[in-house]
PDB file of C-alpha atoms in Angstrom:
ATOM      1  CA  MET A   1      19.598 -10.817 -49.789  1.00 67.00           C
ATOM      2  CA  SER A   2      22.184 -11.257 -47.041  1.00 77.00           C
ATOM      3  CA  GLY A   3      25.146  -9.346 -45.708  1.00 85.00           C
ATOM      4  CA  LEU A   4      26.930  -8.016 -42.682  1.00 94.00           C
ATOM      5  CA  VAL A   5      25.158  -5.650 -40.306  1.00 97.00           C
ATOM      6  CA  THR A   6      27.036  -2.351 -39.887  1.00 97.00           C
ATOM      7  CA  GLU A   7      26.689  -0.731 -36.464  1.00 97.00           C
ATOM      8  CA  LEU A   8      26.037   3.006 -36.781  1.00 97.00           C
ATOM      9  CA  THR A   9      27.601   5.387 -34.298  1.00 96.00           C
ATOM     10  CA  VAL A  10      26.333   8.759 -33.139  1.00 97.00           C
ATOM     11  CA  SER A  11      28.649  11.762 -33.177  1.00 96.00           C
ATOM     12  CA  SER A  12      27.373  15.256 -32.331  1.00 96.00           C
ATOM     13  CA  ASN A  13      23.801  13.840 -32.349  1.00 97.00           C
ATOM     14  CA  THR A  14      24.249  12.639 -35.956  1.00 97.00           C
ATOM     15  CA  ALA A  15      24.243   9.120 -37.411  1.00 97.00           C
ATOM     16  CA  SER A  16      25.695   8.949 -40.932  1.00 95.00           C
ATOM     17  CA  VAL A  17      24.270   6.183 -43.119  1.00 94.00           C
ATOM     18  CA  ASP A  18      26.542   5.613 -46.123  1.00 93.00           C
ATOM     19  CA  PHE A  19      24.645   3.342 -48.526  1.00 91.00           C
ATOM     20  CA  THR A  20      27.940   2.153 -50.065  1.00 92.00           C
ATOM     21  CA  LYS A  21      28.796   0.445 -46.752  1.00 94.00           C
ATOM     22  CA  GLY A  22      26.059  -2.178 -47.153  1.00 94.00           C
ATOM     23  CA  ASN A  23      22.364  -2.867 -46.944  1.00 94.00           C
ATOM     24  CA  PHE A  24      21.953  -3.646 -43.237  1.00 97.00           C
ATOM     25  CA  PHE A  25      22.552  -1.209 -40.397  1.00 98.00           C
ATOM     26  CA  SER A  26      21.813  -1.163 -36.670  1.00 98.00           C
ATOM     27  CA  ILE A  27      21.864   1.639 -34.100  1.00 98.00           C
ATOM     28  CA  THR A  28      21.049   2.053 -30.430  1.00 98.00           C
ATOM     29  CA  LEU A  29      19.687   5.530 -29.827  1.00 97.00           C
ATOM     30  CA  PRO A  30      21.210   7.620 -27.051  1.00 97.00           C
ATOM     31  CA  ALA A  31      18.762   8.175 -24.186  1.00 96.00           C
ATOM     32  CA  SER A  32      16.970  11.538 -23.962  1.00 96.00           C
ATOM     33  CA  ALA A  33      18.437  12.853 -27.228  1.00 97.00           C
ATOM     34  CA  THR A  34      17.391  13.349 -30.850  1.00 97.00           C
ATOM     35  CA  THR A  35      19.604  11.555 -33.359  1.00 98.00           C
ATOM     36  CA  HIS A  36      19.735  13.148 -36.810  1.00 97.00           C
ATOM     37  CA  PHE A  37      20.131  10.613 -39.622  1.00 95.00           C
ATOM     38  CA  VAL A  38      22.109  11.748 -42.668  1.00 92.00           C
ATOM     39  CA  VAL A  39      21.955   9.446 -45.710  1.00 90.00           C
ATOM     40  CA  SER A  40      24.670   9.549 -48.348  1.00 89.00           C
ATOM     41  CA  ASN A  41      25.714   7.726 -51.515  1.00 89.00           C
ATOM     42  CA  SER A  42      22.341   6.173 -52.252  1.00 86.00           C
ATOM     43  CA  ILE A  43      22.209   4.091 -55.412  1.00 84.00           C
ATOM     44  CA  LYS A  44      19.043   4.078 -57.519  1.00 84.00           C
ATOM     45  CA  GLY A  45      17.092   0.899 -56.733  1.00 85.00           C
ATOM     46  CA  GLN A  46      19.042   0.048 -53.562  1.00 88.00           C
ATOM     47  CA  THR A  47      17.202  -1.225 -50.486  1.00 90.00           C
ATOM     48  CA  VAL A  48      18.632  -0.625 -47.014  1.00 93.00           C
ATOM     49  CA  ASN A  49      17.339  -1.873 -43.658  1.00 95.00           C
ATOM     50  CA  ILE A  50      18.061  -0.043 -40.412  1.00 96.00           C
ATOM     51  CA  GLN A  51      17.296  -1.613 -37.044  1.00 97.00           C
ATOM     52  CA  ILE A  52      16.678   1.149 -34.490  1.00 97.00           C
ATOM     53  CA  ASN A  53      17.053   0.015 -30.888  1.00 97.00           C
ATOM     54  CA  GLN A  54      15.870   2.016 -27.904  1.00 97.00           C
ATOM     55  CA  PRO A  55      17.988   1.906 -24.752  1.00 96.00           C
ATOM     56  CA  ALA A  56      16.612  -0.003 -21.782  1.00 95.00           C
ATOM     57  CA  GLY A  57      14.802   2.120 -19.231  1.00 92.00           C
ATOM     58  CA  ALA A  58      12.393   5.019 -19.257  1.00 91.00           C
ATOM     59  CA  SER A  59      14.577   7.569 -21.104  1.00 95.00           C
ATOM     60  CA  THR A  60      14.289   6.821 -24.805  1.00 97.00           C
ATOM     61  CA  GLY A  61      15.736   8.551 -27.853  1.00 97.00           C
ATOM     62  CA  SER A  62      14.073  10.167 -30.848  1.00 97.00           C
ATOM     63  CA  VAL A  63      15.076  10.558 -34.489  1.00 97.00           C
ATOM     64  CA  ALA A  64      15.038  13.149 -37.265  1.00 96.00           C
ATOM     65  CA  PHE A  65      15.692  12.666 -40.988  1.00 91.00           C
ATOM     66  CA  SER A  66      16.591  15.107 -43.746  1.00 84.00           C
ATOM     67  CA  PRO A  67      13.776  16.347 -46.002  1.00 82.00           C
ATOM     68  CA  SER A  68      15.145  14.184 -48.845  1.00 79.00           C
ATOM     69  CA  ILE A  69      13.723  11.107 -47.064  1.00 84.00           C
ATOM     70  CA  LEU A  70      10.072  10.565 -47.983  1.00 83.00           C
ATOM     71  CA  PHE A  71       7.849   8.709 -45.529  1.00 84.00           C
ATOM     72  CA  ALA A  72       4.744   6.643 -46.172  1.00 80.00           C
ATOM     73  CA  GLY A  73       1.620   8.786 -45.922  1.00 82.00           C
ATOM     74  CA  GLY A  74       3.728  11.949 -45.709  1.00 82.00           C
ATOM     75  CA  ASN A  75       4.163  11.537 -41.952  1.00 86.00           C
ATOM     76  CA  ASP A  76       7.625  11.625 -40.401  1.00 88.00           C
ATOM     77  CA  TYR A  77       8.802   8.429 -38.737  1.00 91.00           C
ATOM     78  CA  GLN A  78       8.603   8.413 -34.950  1.00 94.00           C
ATOM     79  CA  ALA A  79      10.713   5.851 -33.104  1.00 95.00           C
ATOM     80  CA  THR A  80       8.749   3.702 -30.677  1.00 96.00           C
ATOM     81  CA  ALA A  81       9.191   5.495 -27.342  1.00 96.00           C
ATOM     82  CA  THR A  82       9.392   2.406 -25.135  1.00 96.00           C
ATOM     83  CA  GLY A  83      12.528   1.180 -23.407  1.00 96.00           C
ATOM     84  CA  SER A  84      14.203  -1.710 -25.296  1.00 97.00           C
ATOM     85  CA  ALA A  85      11.835  -1.296 -28.285  1.00 97.00           C
ATOM     86  CA  ILE A  86      13.155  -2.296 -31.705  1.00 97.00           C
ATOM     87  CA  ASP A  87      11.973  -0.683 -34.957  1.00 96.00           C
ATOM     88  CA  LEU A  88      12.966  -1.806 -38.431  1.00 95.00           C
ATOM     89  CA  LEU A  89      13.120   0.779 -41.221  1.00 93.00           C
ATOM     90  CA  THR A  90      13.314  -0.266 -44.850  1.00 91.00           C
ATOM     91  CA  MET A  91      14.548   2.454 -47.160  1.00 89.00           C
ATOM     92  CA  VAL A  92      14.424   2.257 -50.949  1.00 86.00           C
ATOM     93  CA  ALA A  93      16.414   4.662 -53.107  1.00 84.00           C
ATOM     94  CA  ILE A  94      14.005   5.530 -55.915  1.00 81.00           C
ATOM     95  CA  THR A  95      16.434   8.020 -57.433  1.00 73.00           C
ATOM     96  CA  GLY A  96      20.065   8.611 -56.588  1.00 63.00           C
ATOM     97  CA  SER A  97      19.153  11.491 -54.290  1.00 54.00           C
ATOM     98  CA  ARG A  98      15.848  10.604 -52.606  1.00 50.00           C
ATOM     99  CA  SER A  99      14.733   7.618 -50.569  1.00 52.00           C
ATOM    100  CA  GLU A 100      11.336   6.339 -49.584  1.00 49.00           C
ATOM    101  CA  GLU A 101      10.990   4.702 -46.202  1.00 49.00           C
ATOM    102  CA  HIS A 102       8.665   2.069 -44.786  1.00 47.00           C
ATOM    103  CA  THR A 103       8.483   1.164 -41.121  1.00 49.00           C
ATOM    104  CA  SER A 104       7.971  -2.052 -39.236  1.00 46.00           C
ATOM    105  CA  GLU A 105       7.831  -2.310 -35.470  1.00 46.00           C
ATOM    106  CA  LEU A 106       9.393  -5.261 -33.683  1.00 46.00           C
ATOM    107  CA  GLN A 107       8.856  -6.015 -30.010  1.00 39.00           C
TER     108      GLN A 107
END
């Protein structure tokens, strides 16, 4: 699978991930803030990858997802809290309204 990487923006502490825009997304978290991810238009069977970049320096960002996102082991995803860290999330839409997420950590 290949495609363009869509850069996500943060507005009012929210990053909107529209699954119809592609399968590859990237975001740099704002320092010292929690970014709320809102997923829309998921298609049953679709896989989406999101690269989450931490800003350089000691002040890192955190993330929050809606309850419709299910995480492996039932534990919410926590972004790596190290400056310049890169996490890779893989989300799979099992139904049209819920996604399961798996996490990989890149350094």
